[in-house]
Coordinates of C-alpha atoms in Angstrom, one line a residue:
M1 CA -249.6 38.6 12.2
L2 CA -249.0 36.6 15.4
L3 CA -250.8 34.3 17.8
V4 CA -250.6 34.9 21.6
S5 CA -251.6 32.2 24.0
T6 CA -251.3 32.2 27.8
K7 CA -251.3 29.6 30.5
T8 CA -251.7 30.6 34.1
S9 CA -251.2 28.6 37.2
L10 CA -253.9 29.3 39.7
R11 CA -251.7 28.1 42.6
T12 CA -248.6 30.2 41.9
G13 CA -250.0 32.9 39.7
R14 CA -247.3 32.4 37.2
T15 CA -248.2 32.9 33.5
L16 CA -246.5 31.4 30.5
V17 CA -247.0 33.6 27.5
T18 CA -246.3 32.1 24.1
V19 CA -246.0 34.3 21.0
R20 CA -246.1 32.5 17.6
R21 CA -244.9 34.5 14.6
P22 CA -244.0 33.4 11.1
S23 CA -240.3 33.9 12.0
G24 CA -240.5 31.7 15.1
T25 CA -242.0 31.2 18.6
T26 CA -241.0 32.9 21.8
Q27 CA -242.0 32.2 25.4
R28 CA -241.9 34.3 28.6
L29 CA -242.7 33.2 32.1
L30 CA -244.3 36.1 34.1
Q31 CA -244.9 36.3 37.8
Q32 CA -245.8 38.9 40.3
G33 CA -242.8 40.5 41.9
T34 CA -242.4 41.4 45.6
A35 CA -240.6 44.6 45.0
R36 CA -242.4 47.8 45.9
V37 CA -243.8 49.8 43.0
T38 CA -243.2 53.5 42.9
V39 CA -245.7 56.0 41.5
E40 CA -243.4 56.7 38.6
S41 CA -243.0 53.1 37.5
E42 CA -246.6 52.2 38.2
D43 CA -247.7 54.4 35.3
E44 CA -245.6 52.4 32.9
Y45 CA -246.6 49.0 34.2
L46 CA -249.1 46.9 32.2
T47 CA -250.2 43.5 33.6
V48 CA -251.3 40.3 31.8
L49 CA -254.6 40.3 33.8
P50 CA -258.0 41.5 32.6
D51 CA -257.4 45.0 33.8
D52 CA -254.8 45.3 31.0
I53 CA -257.2 47.4 28.8
I54 CA -254.7 48.0 26.0
G55 CA -253.6 44.3 25.9
R56 CA -250.6 44.9 23.7
T57 CA -247.6 44.6 26.1
Y58 CA -247.0 41.5 28.1
G59 CA -243.9 41.9 30.2
T60 CA -241.0 41.9 27.9
I61 CA -243.1 40.8 24.9
T62 CA -244.2 43.6 22.7
I63 CA -247.1 43.2 20.2
P64 CA -246.9 45.5 17.2
K65 CA -249.1 48.6 17.3
P66 CA -251.9 48.9 14.7
S67 CA -250.0 51.8 13.0
S68 CA -246.9 49.7 12.4
A69 CA -246.3 47.6 9.3
L70 CA -246.6 44.4 11.3
G71 CA -249.6 45.5 13.3
S72 CA -253.3 45.1 12.9
V73 CA -256.5 46.8 14.0
E74 CA -258.0 43.4 14.7
I75 CA -257.5 41.2 17.7
L76 CA -259.3 37.9 17.5
T77 CA -260.2 35.8 20.5
L78 CA -260.0 32.1 19.6
P79 CA -262.2 29.5 21.3
E80 CA -260.5 26.9 23.5
D81 CA -261.5 23.8 21.5
D82 CA -259.9 20.8 19.9
V83 CA -259.9 22.3 16.4
V84 CA -257.9 25.3 17.5
R85 CA -255.5 23.1 19.4
R86 CA -254.9 20.9 16.3
L87 CA -254.2 24.0 14.2
I88 CA -251.8 25.4 16.7
G89 CA -250.1 22.0 17.0
S90 CA -249.7 22.0 13.2
L91 CA -248.1 25.4 13.4
D92 CA -245.7 24.3 16.1
R93 CA -244.6 21.3 14.0
T94 CA -243.7 23.7 11.2
S95 CA -240.2 24.8 12.1
A96 CA -239.2 28.4 11.6
L97 CA -235.9 27.2 10.3
D98 CA -235.6 26.7 6.6
S99 CA -234.3 23.1 6.5
H100 CA -232.4 21.9 3.5
K101 CA -230.4 18.7 2.6
A102 CA -227.5 17.8 0.4
G103 CA -225.7 14.5 -0.2
F104 CA -222.0 14.0 0.2
I105 CA -220.4 11.1 -1.7
Y106 CA -216.8 9.9 -1.6
I107 CA -215.5 8.3 -4.8
G108 CA -212.2 6.5 -4.2
E109 CA -209.4 5.4 -6.5
A110 CA -210.7 3.7 -9.7
Q111 CA -214.2 3.4 -8.4
T112 CA -216.8 3.5 -11.2
T113 CA -220.0 1.8 -9.9
E114 CA -222.4 3.0 -7.3
D115 CA -222.3 -0.4 -5.6
R116 CA -218.6 0.0 -5.0
I117 CA -218.8 3.6 -4.1
F118 CA -221.5 3.1 -1.5
R119 CA -219.4 0.5 0.2
N120 CA -217.0 3.2 1.3
I121 CA -217.1 3.8 5.1
S122 CA -214.1 6.1 5.1
G123 CA -212.1 8.3 2.9
S124 CA -208.9 10.2 2.5
S125 CA -207.6 12.3 5.4
D126 CA -208.5 15.6 3.7
F127 CA -212.0 14.3 3.0
K128 CA -212.4 13.6 6.7
D129 CA -211.2 17.1 7.5
I130 CA -213.7 18.7 5.1
V131 CA -216.6 16.6 6.7
R132 CA -215.6 17.8 10.2
D133 CA -215.5 21.4 9.1
L134 CA -218.8 21.3 7.2
G135 CA -220.9 21.7 10.4
D136 CA -221.6 20.2 13.8
L137 CA -221.6 16.6 14.7
E138 CA -224.8 15.6 16.4
E139 CA -226.5 12.4 17.5
L140 CA -229.3 11.1 15.4
K141 CA -231.0 9.0 18.0
G142 CA -233.7 11.0 19.7
A143 CA -233.0 14.1 17.6
T144 CA -235.7 16.8 17.8
F145 CA -234.6 18.7 14.6
N146 CA -235.4 17.8 11.0
T147 CA -233.0 15.0 10.1
Q148 CA -234.2 15.0 6.5
G149 CA -235.3 11.4 6.5
L150 CA -232.4 9.9 8.5
D151 CA -233.4 7.4 11.1
R152 CA -233.5 8.8 14.6
V153 CA -234.6 5.7 16.4
G154 CA -232.4 2.7 15.7
D155 CA -229.2 4.0 14.2
N156 CA -230.1 2.5 10.8
D157 CA -228.4 5.4 9.1
G158 CA -225.6 5.7 11.5
P159 CA -225.3 7.2 15.0
H160 CA -224.3 10.7 14.0
I161 CA -225.1 13.5 11.5
I162 CA -223.3 16.6 10.2
I163 CA -225.6 19.6 10.3
W164 CA -224.9 23.3 9.9
R165 CA -227.3 26.0 11.0
N166 CA -227.7 29.7 11.8
Q167 CA -230.7 31.6 13.1
V168 CA -232.9 31.1 10.0
T169 CA -231.5 28.2 8.1
E170 CA -230.2 24.6 8.6
L171 CA -228.4 22.3 6.2
V172 CA -228.3 18.5 6.8
F173 CA -225.6 16.5 5.0
H174 CA -226.4 13.0 3.9
I175 CA -222.8 11.6 4.1
T176 CA -222.7 8.1 2.7
T177 CA -219.4 7.2 4.5
M178 CA -221.2 7.9 7.9
M179 CA -223.9 5.4 7.1
P180 CA -223.4 1.7 8.1
N181 CA -223.0 -0.9 5.4
S182 CA -225.2 -3.9 4.9
D183 CA -223.8 -7.3 4.0
D184 CA -226.1 -7.5 0.9
V185 CA -224.7 -5.3 -1.8
R186 CA -228.1 -4.4 -3.4
E187 CA -229.6 -3.6 0.0
N188 CA -226.6 -1.5 1.0
T189 CA -226.9 0.5 -2.2
G190 CA -230.6 0.9 -1.8
R191 CA -230.4 2.1 1.8
K192 CA -227.9 4.8 1.0
K193 CA -229.4 5.8 -2.3
R194 CA -232.8 6.3 -0.8
H195 CA -231.3 9.4 0.8
V196 CA -228.7 10.8 -1.7
G197 CA -230.9 9.6 -4.6
N198 CA -233.7 11.9 -3.4
D199 CA -231.4 14.9 -2.8
H200 CA -231.6 17.6 -5.5
V201 CA -228.0 18.6 -4.6
N202 CA -225.1 16.2 -4.1
I203 CA -221.5 17.0 -3.3
I204 CA -219.0 14.6 -4.9
F205 CA -215.5 14.2 -3.5
N206 CA -213.7 12.9 -6.6
N207 CA -210.6 11.0 -5.6
S208 CA -211.0 8.5 -8.5
G209 CA -208.2 9.9 -10.6
G210 CA -210.5 10.8 -13.5
P211 CA -212.8 13.8 -14.4
H212 CA -216.5 13.8 -13.9
D213 CA -219.3 15.8 -15.4
F214 CA -223.1 15.4 -15.0
T215 CA -223.4 12.7 -17.6
S216 CA -220.7 10.5 -16.1
L217 CA -222.1 10.9 -12.6
Y218 CA -225.7 10.2 -13.9
N219 CA -224.4 7.0 -15.4
I220 CA -223.0 6.0 -12.1
F221 CA -225.9 7.2 -10.0
P222 CA -229.0 7.1 -12.3
G223 CA -232.0 8.9 -10.9
Q224 CA -234.5 11.6 -11.7
F225 CA -234.3 13.8 -8.6
T226 CA -230.7 15.0 -8.5
Y227 CA -230.4 18.3 -10.4
V228 CA -227.0 19.4 -9.3
Y229 CA -223.6 17.9 -8.5
I230 CA -220.9 19.9 -6.8
V231 CA -217.7 18.1 -7.9
V232 CA -214.6 18.6 -5.7
T233 CA -211.3 17.2 -7.0
P234 CA -208.1 17.4 -5.0
S235 CA -205.1 18.7 -6.9
A236 CA -203.0 15.8 -5.4
R237 CA -204.9 12.6 -5.5
T238 CA -204.7 10.3 -2.5
S239 CA -204.1 6.6 -3.4
F240 CA -206.0 3.7 -1.9
I241 CA -203.0 2.8 0.3
Q242 CA -202.6 6.3 1.5
T243 CA -206.2 6.5 2.7
R244 CA -205.5 3.5 4.9
T245 CA -202.3 4.8 6.5
E246 CA -201.6 7.6 9.0
N247 CA -199.5 10.3 7.5
I248 CA -198.6 13.9 8.2
A249 CA -201.2 15.8 6.2
A250 CA -200.3 19.2 4.7
D251 CA -201.7 22.3 6.2
K252 CA -205.2 23.1 5.0
A253 CA -204.1 26.3 3.5
D254 CA -201.5 24.5 1.4
R255 CA -204.0 22.0 -0.1
F256 CA -205.9 23.0 -3.2
Y257 CA -209.0 21.7 -4.9
S258 CA -210.9 22.3 -8.0
V259 CA -214.6 22.9 -7.5
Q260 CA -217.2 22.9 -10.3
V261 CA -221.0 22.8 -10.3
V262 CA -222.5 20.6 -13.0
T263 CA -226.2 20.4 -13.6
R264 CA -228.8 18.5 -15.6
P265 CA -229.1 19.7 -19.2
D266 CA -232.6 21.2 -18.6
Y267 CA -231.6 22.9 -15.3
P268 CA -230.2 26.5 -15.3
N269 CA -226.6 26.5 -14.1
I270 CA -226.3 30.0 -12.7
S271 CA -223.8 29.1 -10.0
S272 CA -220.7 31.1 -9.3
A273 CA -218.8 27.8 -9.8
A274 CA -220.4 26.9 -13.1
E275 CA -216.8 27.3 -14.4
E276 CA -214.1 25.5 -12.5
K277 CA -212.7 27.3 -9.5
V278 CA -209.6 26.5 -7.4
V279 CA -209.9 27.0 -3.7
S280 CA -207.7 26.1 -0.7
G281 CA -208.6 23.5 1.9
A282 CA -209.1 26.2 4.5
S283 CA -211.8 27.9 2.5
L284 CA -213.4 24.8 1.0
P285 CA -216.0 23.8 3.6
G286 CA -217.5 27.3 3.7
M287 CA -217.6 27.4 0.0
L288 CA -219.3 24.0 -0.3
R289 CA -221.9 25.1 2.3
N290 CA -222.7 28.2 0.4
L291 CA -222.8 26.5 -3.0
A292 CA -225.0 23.7 -1.7
L293 CA -227.4 26.0 0.1
N294 CA -227.8 28.3 -2.9
E295 CA -228.5 25.3 -5.1
C296 CA -231.0 23.8 -2.6
I297 CA -233.0 27.0 -2.7
M298 CA -232.7 27.3 -6.5
S299 CA -233.8 23.7 -7.0
L300 CA -236.9 24.1 -4.8
M301 CA -238.0 27.2 -6.8
W302 CA -237.2 25.5 -10.1
R303 CA -239.1 22.3 -9.2
Q304 CA -242.2 24.4 -8.5
R305 CA -241.8 26.9 -11.3
E306 CA -245.0 25.9 -13.0
Q307 CA -247.1 26.2 -9.8
T308 CA -245.7 29.4 -8.2
A309 CA -242.8 31.8 -8.5
E310 CA -242.5 32.1 -4.7
Y311 CA -239.8 30.5 -2.7
P312 CA -241.6 28.0 -0.3
S313 CA -239.8 29.1 2.9
S314 CA -240.8 28.0 6.4
W315 CA -241.6 31.5 7.3
R316 CA -244.1 31.8 4.4
S317 CA -245.7 28.4 5.4
R318 CA -246.1 29.6 9.0
L319 CA -247.6 32.9 7.8
H320 CA -250.1 31.1 5.6
Q321 CA -251.2 28.9 8.5
L322 CA -251.6 32.0 10.8
R323 CA -253.7 33.7 8.1
R324 CA -255.9 30.6 7.6
L325 CA -256.5 30.4 11.3
G326 CA -257.5 34.1 11.4
E327 CA -259.7 33.9 8.4
R328 CA -261.5 30.8 9.8
Y329 CA -262.5 32.6 13.0
R330 CA -262.7 36.3 11.9
V331 CA -266.4 36.5 11.1
R332 CA -267.5 34.4 14.1
W333 CA -265.3 35.9 16.8
V334 CA -264.6 39.5 15.9

């Protein structure tokens, strides 16, 4: 199922063809060429004008044939009115990327309260390396992608964000050390916790010197929305003084960390890191991304387990919108 719209300039004859599918939106700008058309090529040429009887190929855009799994015997012509424009606008605002979020919290030496932990605006050198390798550093101000609640107007949550994406998925990291501090302790904790406290998945860089499980972390960060903590503990703890001094860091491949996924008692822990794993610093960022992304997907399905067994993906949402649009106008406009 797809939606094709065209806009043609009467002055230049150029036509912008937009094809909206559940998997994304593509556009092509078509115009009449000046090259001579041979008899052989003319037979294969289909225009976007009314004399295009078949109406299934628009330049380099191919519409599925009725016989294909993605095709349909129906072609609906939609009216050009405000209702259709609003429905198309809603579809355009639904990104084809599955967007997820995960918190990343640094716990320093002997820190045991969330007020103290959320005052951190930096961390150890290896923590900084991991943050850099998690994804791309992008500006928040004026961002057009889904920032997962981070302010994109006034730098209230910091000027930059770490985000990882591929062609179908993006993962935004709420990194508390990248968020500015407020002079008021309670306000500072509230501003940072409104992000990580609403994340189903949080990564903990545990440089405190002691072990942490879900219960101990819940006692520090009480809240009802976090289902999963991914606890990263360096094999060699960095002291408070060392985090404030420049030193020659060991090669990433020579650093080692224990990684363990701990969950709420009522949440199924099916992670590959349910039992503690040891991983090198060179492999750690990729492992954390995979663990966080898997748990983000799992947490969304678990949260809606009583309503539906389906994963609420962006593609599924766009497909449902296209279907509703078709059903609304099928009887009237077929």
